[in-house]
Amino acid sequence: MENLIVKGNANLSGKVKISGSKNAAVAILPAVAITAENVYLDNLPDITDVRTMIEILENLGVSIRRRGKNALELTPGNLSKIAPPYELVKKMRASYYFMGSLLARFGRAEVPIPGGCDLGPRPIDQHLKGFSALGANISIEHGMITLSADKLVGAHIYLDVVSIGATINLMLAAAGAEGRTVLENVAKEPEIVDLANFLNAMGASIRGAGTDVIRIDGVRSFSGAAHTVIPDRIEAGTFMLAAATTRGNITVEEVIPKHLEAITAKLREIGAVVEVEPEKINVKAIDPLVPTDIKTFPYPGFPTDLQPPGMVLLTAAEGLSVITENVFDGRYNHVDELKRMGALIKVEGRTALVEGGSRLSGGPITAPDLRSGAALIIAALTADGESRISAVEHIDRGYENFEQKLINLGASIQRVSEKGYKQLSYNRE
Ligand code: EPU
């Protein structure tokens, strides 16, 4: 177990290069299983979730060679297994994308029901409804989902809820089905467009990704491809929100500003100064922050993944702000920890009332999940005193070199093991 010791009253300033997108990478890696030809992937973030995906692919029989820290060459020609192991699958939700890719290539997949961040109930009914419409037989027994189809056939599928996961899984399966599939009411996130571009580079015929209707003409086989993963808009947004919260001055570099418009608009509304250039965005807070409301929605709305750091920002704006979490039922894991730091927050159902303006104070904090963990680090950076953040493995799942990037911006953060922390306290006495 590792902890981060974070000194408060930080004022972050400087430039930070944004890594490749976690949520694009964890969709693109399982998609590699759809082809038997070699694939080259670049700009993969070096994070635990990507390492887990690589382990799953290797376990299934894919040979992988590293080409530097963020690039891989993958040879899926010998992929022979259709059942990723439970020990790896349980570590991350996106492992269920192997349902779509293995079904498309082999007509069969056996995937344990996945784990992932605890954000309240996370059903997969839309994935299963879509697979069934494409002609797959589905059985769920002893925690295992088994899908099989002699032949997948294109279908017209209307999603009842806008789901990133279901859109990706159905795009993968339909890419290998016979005939045309039309997916309606799908998610429009940039990560979906990135996956569609990768699949098209391998010979798929997918049109409309990025809109709410995607048309897919199935193909029999796929070629190899080379692909560069898009920048991580959630990582970029986290640093942009941290800049305003700590009253700092941060430039996020190598980003696609279009993907960040909801954040840019919200930061301006709250009183931060945001300057946008073709591949970078500068955020600084000069005037006092003013309270504002945040409502999370699927893209292009304000992302639910940035609601936790958004809430920390609102604690720094004097007055009452309201957050409405529209995507997940239970995405307020960070609230109890923020309250322990002195934040005035009241949650009722999907709504959180944040009375900002009083200073937070550091202390022992536990990171409950990935984005909440990142938000609590920002809270610790802006608080009075020192904080010890435990369960940082959640943060390592999805942010590449998070603490080092913050240190480069002027933060004082030290990573210590449980044992090391005792040693550190001992040294200070
Ligand atoms: N939903 C259903 N039925 C389904 C699928 C989803 O009711 O079959 C509901 C969910 O319960 C939720 C809503 O639809 O209320 C949206 O869920 P979605 O399927 O879009 O979420 P996801 O694919 O499980 C991805 C990201 C999450 C991100 C959400 C929302 C990946 C690997 N995960 O999850 O990212 O929060 O979309 O934008 O792309 C993170 O990166 O920290 C993270 C949790």
XYZ file of C-alpha atoms and ligand atoms in Angstrom:
473
model
C 0.000 0.000 0.000
C 1.328 3.416 -0.929
C 0.435 6.874 0.307
C 0.983 10.357 -1.002
C 2.085 13.037 1.424
C 0.795 16.320 -0.005
C 1.708 19.783 1.283
C -1.113 22.313 1.167
C -1.292 25.988 0.168
C 0.231 25.103 -3.199
C 0.128 27.528 -6.078
C 0.506 25.496 -9.252
C 2.097 27.096 -12.255
C 3.818 25.977 -15.441
C 3.195 23.726 -18.421
C 2.017 20.125 -18.457
C 2.007 17.724 -21.403
C -1.185 15.728 -21.473
C -0.919 11.945 -22.006
C -2.942 9.715 -24.304
C -6.561 9.068 -23.380
C -7.176 6.254 -20.882
C -10.706 5.616 -22.037
C -9.714 5.545 -25.715
C -6.735 3.263 -24.994
C -8.784 0.760 -22.980
C -11.227 0.459 -25.902
C -8.592 0.334 -28.652
C -6.471 -2.390 -26.998
C -9.317 -4.960 -26.824
C -10.276 -3.956 -30.385
C -6.892 -5.312 -31.529
C -8.329 -8.817 -30.950
C -10.592 -8.283 -33.975
C -7.701 -8.668 -36.451
C -5.046 -11.295 -37.151
C -2.623 -8.722 -38.597
C 0.022 -6.641 -36.801
C -0.976 -3.376 -35.134
C 1.148 -0.433 -33.986
C -0.256 1.803 -31.262
C 1.275 5.073 -30.088
C 0.497 7.590 -27.329
C -0.811 4.903 -24.977
C -0.741 6.253 -21.415
C 1.571 4.286 -19.094
C -1.045 3.581 -16.403
C -2.200 0.485 -14.522
C -5.383 0.043 -16.598
C -3.374 -0.060 -19.834
C -0.893 -2.515 -18.278
C -3.798 -4.745 -17.238
C -5.203 -4.637 -20.787
C -1.767 -5.618 -22.143
C -1.658 -8.566 -19.694
C -5.090 -9.722 -20.845
C -4.044 -9.572 -24.506
C -0.861 -11.529 -23.740
C -2.878 -14.079 -21.800
C -5.137 -14.567 -24.836
C -2.108 -15.242 -27.031
C -1.190 -11.835 -28.514
C 2.586 -11.196 -28.783
C 3.468 -7.668 -27.728
C 6.679 -5.714 -28.147
C 7.224 -2.399 -26.442
C 8.431 0.373 -28.741
C 9.284 3.008 -26.131
C 7.300 4.068 -23.072
C 4.041 4.801 -24.864
C 4.080 2.651 -28.009
C 3.436 -1.024 -28.675
C 3.616 -3.390 -31.591
C 1.003 -6.119 -31.258
C 0.797 -9.415 -33.143
C -2.676 -10.890 -32.650
C -2.257 -13.613 -35.320
C -1.819 -16.342 -32.688
C -4.648 -15.177 -30.451
C -6.425 -18.425 -29.663
C -8.279 -18.075 -26.345
C -11.735 -16.546 -26.098
C -11.885 -16.344 -22.286
C -9.928 -13.554 -20.566
C -9.117 -14.651 -16.988
C -11.176 -13.450 -14.028
C -8.091 -12.315 -12.025
C -7.362 -9.679 -14.697
C -10.900 -8.894 -15.830
C -12.036 -8.071 -12.289
C -9.466 -5.260 -12.132
C -11.103 -3.126 -14.787
C -14.479 -2.625 -16.305
C -13.282 -2.028 -19.859
C -12.210 -5.682 -20.084
C -15.820 -6.312 -21.140
C -14.917 -4.857 -24.561
C -13.471 -8.313 -25.282
C -17.121 -9.433 -25.575
C -17.502 -7.311 -28.715
C -14.100 -7.925 -30.303
C -13.911 -11.705 -29.674
C -17.502 -12.150 -30.821
C -16.677 -10.301 -34.063
C -13.571 -12.415 -34.739
C -14.502 -15.882 -33.411
C -18.286 -15.787 -32.941
C -17.728 -16.665 -29.279
C -16.574 -14.969 -26.078
C -16.540 -15.920 -22.409
C -16.013 -12.873 -20.220
C -16.482 -12.659 -16.448
C -18.834 -9.899 -15.289
C -16.386 -6.974 -14.907
C -15.314 -4.806 -11.951
C -14.354 -1.106 -12.154
C -14.857 2.024 -10.066
C -17.788 1.860 -7.650
C -20.082 4.601 -8.993
C -23.393 2.999 -8.006
C -25.235 0.412 -10.138
C -23.620 -0.093 -13.561
C -25.900 -2.403 -15.562
C -24.876 -3.831 -18.944
C -28.387 -4.519 -20.242
C -27.867 -2.326 -23.333
C -24.731 -4.240 -24.344
C -26.572 -7.564 -24.022
C -29.692 -6.286 -25.790
C -27.516 -5.215 -28.726
C -25.503 -8.455 -28.918
C -28.766 -10.382 -28.902
C -30.177 -8.206 -31.727
C -27.041 -9.040 -33.749
C -27.853 -12.737 -33.329
C -25.720 -13.771 -30.344
C -26.940 -16.319 -27.811
C -26.172 -15.133 -24.305
C -25.990 -17.010 -21.049
C -24.901 -15.718 -17.657
C -23.870 -18.350 -15.140
C -21.529 -18.370 -12.157
C -20.469 -14.782 -12.856
C -19.508 -15.561 -16.469
C -21.113 -14.098 -19.601
C -20.962 -16.517 -22.520
C -21.809 -15.223 -25.990
C -21.962 -17.319 -29.126
C -23.211 -16.859 -32.669
C -22.899 -19.023 -35.786
C -23.205 -15.772 -37.686
C -23.685 -12.185 -36.526
C -26.154 -10.291 -38.713
C -26.522 -6.497 -38.851
C -29.544 -4.994 -37.060
C -31.216 -1.702 -36.177
C -30.561 -1.085 -32.469
C -31.884 1.819 -30.395
C -30.115 2.316 -27.048
C -32.485 3.154 -24.164
C -29.695 5.077 -22.399
C -26.722 6.856 -23.903
C -23.893 4.497 -22.936
C -20.229 4.739 -23.913
C -19.599 1.090 -23.047
C -22.585 -0.238 -25.000
C -21.780 1.967 -28.025
C -18.205 0.630 -28.103
C -19.124 -3.019 -27.576
C -21.813 -2.928 -30.270
C -19.583 -1.065 -32.708
C -16.976 -3.835 -32.245
C -19.413 -6.710 -32.728
C -21.244 -5.047 -35.644
C -17.920 -4.331 -37.413
C -17.652 -8.101 -38.008
C -21.358 -8.827 -38.610
C -22.887 -9.563 -42.006
C -24.657 -6.536 -43.492
C -25.565 -3.141 -42.090
C -26.070 -2.215 -38.447
C -27.606 1.087 -37.410
C -26.968 2.120 -33.799
C -29.240 4.931 -32.577
C -29.058 7.129 -29.476
C -25.381 6.272 -29.093
C -22.689 8.089 -27.119
C -20.777 10.840 -28.974
C -17.585 10.968 -26.904
C -14.258 11.638 -28.685
C -13.050 8.217 -27.470
C -15.768 6.612 -29.611
C -14.607 8.568 -32.648
C -11.017 7.492 -31.912
C -12.036 3.818 -31.771
C -14.063 4.159 -35.005
C -11.026 5.725 -36.716
C -8.846 2.832 -35.537
C -11.359 0.209 -36.698
C -11.740 1.984 -40.057
C -7.945 2.002 -40.424
C -8.170 -1.805 -40.061
C -10.739 -1.984 -42.860
C -14.034 -1.554 -41.002
C -16.756 0.620 -42.489
C -18.122 2.816 -39.697
C -19.823 6.148 -40.419
C -21.324 8.703 -38.068
C -19.167 8.192 -34.955
C -19.393 11.439 -32.986
C -23.093 11.843 -33.831
C -25.950 9.964 -32.198
C -26.453 7.575 -35.126
C -23.666 5.221 -36.222
C -23.937 3.102 -39.385
C -21.690 0.074 -39.689
C -21.298 -2.142 -42.753
C -19.777 -5.378 -41.509
C -16.627 -6.797 -43.122
C -15.283 -10.355 -43.179
C -11.706 -9.696 -42.126
C -9.554 -6.880 -40.834
C -6.071 -5.691 -41.768
C -3.310 -4.327 -39.556
C -3.064 -0.617 -38.761
C -0.999 2.064 -37.049
C -2.837 4.433 -34.749
C -2.048 7.280 -32.367
C -4.389 7.569 -29.367
C -6.046 10.976 -28.819
C -5.057 13.169 -25.836
C -6.830 12.537 -22.535
C -9.466 15.255 -22.171
C -10.236 14.147 -18.598
C -6.585 14.436 -17.537
C -6.415 17.850 -19.237
C -9.640 18.926 -17.523
C -8.293 17.774 -14.152
C -5.246 20.063 -14.515
C -7.387 22.951 -15.779
C -9.668 22.677 -12.737
C -6.602 22.336 -10.460
C -5.200 25.579 -11.905
C -8.283 27.567 -10.920
C -8.731 25.807 -7.550
C -5.173 26.538 -6.413
C -5.318 30.037 -7.925
C -2.434 29.005 -10.135
C -1.479 29.413 -13.774
C -1.268 26.198 -15.813
C -0.942 25.549 -19.539
C -2.107 22.105 -20.667
C -0.233 21.150 -23.838
C -0.890 18.702 -26.695
C -4.654 18.800 -26.165
C -7.612 19.065 -28.550
C -9.364 22.231 -27.237
C -12.645 21.274 -28.958
C -12.894 18.271 -26.580
C -12.617 20.616 -23.587
C -15.228 23.254 -24.430
C -17.553 22.352 -21.532
C -14.662 22.815 -19.075
C -13.439 26.014 -20.699
C -16.949 27.517 -20.523
C -17.476 26.471 -16.895
C -14.087 27.863 -15.816
C -14.866 31.219 -17.446
C -18.263 31.240 -15.738
C -16.627 30.760 -12.346
C -14.252 33.660 -12.951
C -11.033 32.026 -14.223
C -9.185 33.378 -17.258
C -8.916 30.790 -20.020
C -6.884 31.315 -23.193
C -7.251 28.783 -25.965
C -4.642 28.152 -28.671
C -4.682 25.460 -31.365
C -3.147 22.689 -29.175
C -2.933 24.222 -25.729
C -5.047 25.953 -23.118
C -3.898 28.301 -20.360
C -5.971 28.649 -17.192
C -5.316 31.162 -14.449
C -7.381 32.550 -11.588
C -6.816 36.222 -10.772
C -10.184 37.569 -9.572
C -12.184 35.894 -6.767
C -14.065 32.807 -7.948
C -17.854 33.108 -8.065
C -20.290 30.276 -7.276
C -21.767 28.454 -10.229
C -23.749 25.321 -11.023
C -22.464 22.132 -12.644
C -24.732 19.621 -14.368
C -23.058 16.491 -15.708
C -24.172 15.079 -19.057
C -22.815 12.803 -21.791
C -20.476 14.561 -24.270
C -20.503 17.415 -25.189
C -21.885 18.187 -21.713
C -19.784 18.611 -18.583
C -18.225 15.139 -18.029
C -19.184 13.156 -14.947
C -15.504 12.160 -14.633
C -14.691 15.821 -13.855
C -17.518 16.298 -11.377
C -15.291 15.366 -8.363
C -12.535 17.915 -9.197
C -15.320 20.310 -10.225
C -16.737 20.024 -6.722
C -13.345 20.811 -5.179
C -13.198 23.934 -7.364
C -16.627 25.001 -6.115
C -15.448 24.744 -2.476
C -13.034 27.561 -3.400
C -15.779 29.907 -4.698
C -17.452 31.931 -1.955
C -21.207 31.247 -1.854
C -23.661 28.496 -2.768
C -23.136 26.308 -5.854
C -25.279 23.384 -6.977
C -24.061 20.188 -8.659
C -26.453 17.827 -10.428
C -24.969 14.416 -11.259
C -27.031 13.131 -14.169
C -24.916 10.187 -15.348
C -24.306 7.942 -12.304
C -26.492 7.383 -9.231
C -23.656 7.132 -6.753
C -20.856 9.385 -7.840
C -20.381 11.316 -4.617
C -17.715 9.055 -3.063
C -15.446 12.048 -2.460
C -17.984 14.060 -0.434
C -17.373 12.459 2.972
C -13.631 12.949 2.642
C -14.090 16.577 1.554
C -16.362 17.174 4.549
C -13.665 15.755 6.819
C -11.388 18.427 5.350
C -13.927 21.081 6.355
C -15.940 21.498 3.154
C -19.603 22.402 3.572
C -21.476 20.030 1.262
C -24.955 18.542 1.437
C -26.018 15.736 -0.879
C -29.642 14.970 -1.632
C -30.094 12.271 -4.240
C -28.320 13.384 -7.386
C -27.900 16.964 -6.154
C -25.034 18.355 -4.081
C -25.127 21.784 -2.476
C -21.663 23.248 -1.990
C -21.247 26.253 0.300
C -17.805 27.420 -0.773
C -15.394 29.909 0.634
C -14.091 28.371 3.855
C -10.546 27.021 3.795
C -10.041 23.265 3.721
C -7.632 21.662 6.154
C -5.349 18.726 5.368
C -5.357 15.380 7.168
C -5.485 11.636 6.488
C -7.648 10.999 3.407
C -8.588 7.853 1.483
C -8.995 7.913 -2.313
C -12.314 6.102 -2.901
C -11.978 5.787 -6.692
C -9.941 7.147 -9.604
C -11.504 10.568 -10.238
C -12.432 11.146 -6.589
C -8.813 10.364 -5.712
C -7.512 12.965 -8.173
C -10.012 15.485 -6.796
C -8.864 14.843 -3.223
C -5.240 15.444 -4.210
C -6.269 18.841 -5.570
C -8.197 19.473 -2.340
C -5.075 18.561 -0.349
C -2.956 20.914 -2.484
C -5.248 23.834 -1.762
C -5.841 23.006 1.941
C -3.980 24.297 4.975
C -1.385 21.866 6.310
C -0.303 18.433 5.155
C -2.442 15.519 3.955
C -1.720 11.823 3.704
C -3.703 10.249 0.868
C -4.058 6.467 0.945
C -5.351 3.976 -1.661
C -3.466 5.859 -4.370
C -3.535 2.728 -6.533
C -6.929 4.031 -7.710
C -5.214 7.142 -9.093
C -2.397 5.117 -10.694
C -5.075 3.268 -12.702
C -5.814 6.294 -14.823
C -3.359 9.209 -14.537
C 0.142 8.853 -16.006
C 2.800 10.294 -13.652
C 0.164 12.362 -11.863
C 2.237 13.305 -8.868
C 5.369 13.977 -10.961
C 3.387 16.281 -13.254
C 2.059 18.122 -10.190
C 5.563 18.343 -8.692
C 6.772 19.878 -11.973
C 4.042 22.505 -11.505
C 5.390 23.365 -8.040
C 3.533 20.925 -5.763
C 5.242 19.218 -2.859
C 4.218 15.548 -2.977
C 6.037 12.498 -1.711
C 5.109 8.870 -2.343
C 5.772 6.586 0.605
C 4.785 3.047 1.523
C 2.786 2.513 4.737
C 6.095 1.557 6.330
C 7.820 4.582 4.809
C 5.215 6.928 6.206
C 5.849 5.700 9.745
C 9.527 6.296 9.084
C 8.752 9.815 7.844
C 6.735 10.676 10.979
C 9.508 9.285 13.086
C 12.052 11.480 11.277
C 10.032 14.614 11.918
C 9.700 14.012 15.645
N -26.109 2.181 -18.407
C -27.223 1.386 -18.390
N -27.186 0.205 -19.105
C -26.108 -0.180 -19.822
C -24.966 0.645 -19.829
C -25.012 1.831 -19.105
O -28.228 1.686 -17.745
O -26.146 -1.245 -20.452
C -26.136 3.462 -17.660
C -25.094 3.529 -16.541
O -25.567 2.929 -15.368
C -24.874 5.009 -16.421
C -25.044 5.521 -17.842
O -25.743 4.505 -18.551
O -25.860 5.573 -15.606
C -23.766 5.819 -18.581
O -22.884 4.722 -18.477
P -21.798 4.380 -19.609
O -22.092 3.011 -20.133
O -21.719 5.500 -20.572
O -20.485 4.325 -18.750
P -19.292 3.306 -18.907
O -19.089 2.969 -20.332
O -19.451 2.213 -17.911
C -17.522 5.162 -19.304
C -16.170 5.520 -18.769
C -16.311 6.082 -17.382
C -17.211 7.317 -17.450
C -18.555 6.940 -18.068
C -19.471 8.116 -18.276
C -14.663 3.960 -19.798
C -13.799 2.753 -19.668
N -15.336 4.316 -18.738
O -18.073 4.186 -18.422
O -15.014 6.472 -16.978
O -17.416 7.815 -16.162
O -18.336 6.326 -19.342
O -18.881 9.095 -19.045
O -14.702 4.580 -20.862
C -13.305 6.932 -15.464
O -12.564 7.111 -16.430
O -12.993 7.230 -14.291
C -14.621 6.344 -15.681
C -15.344 5.815 -14.703
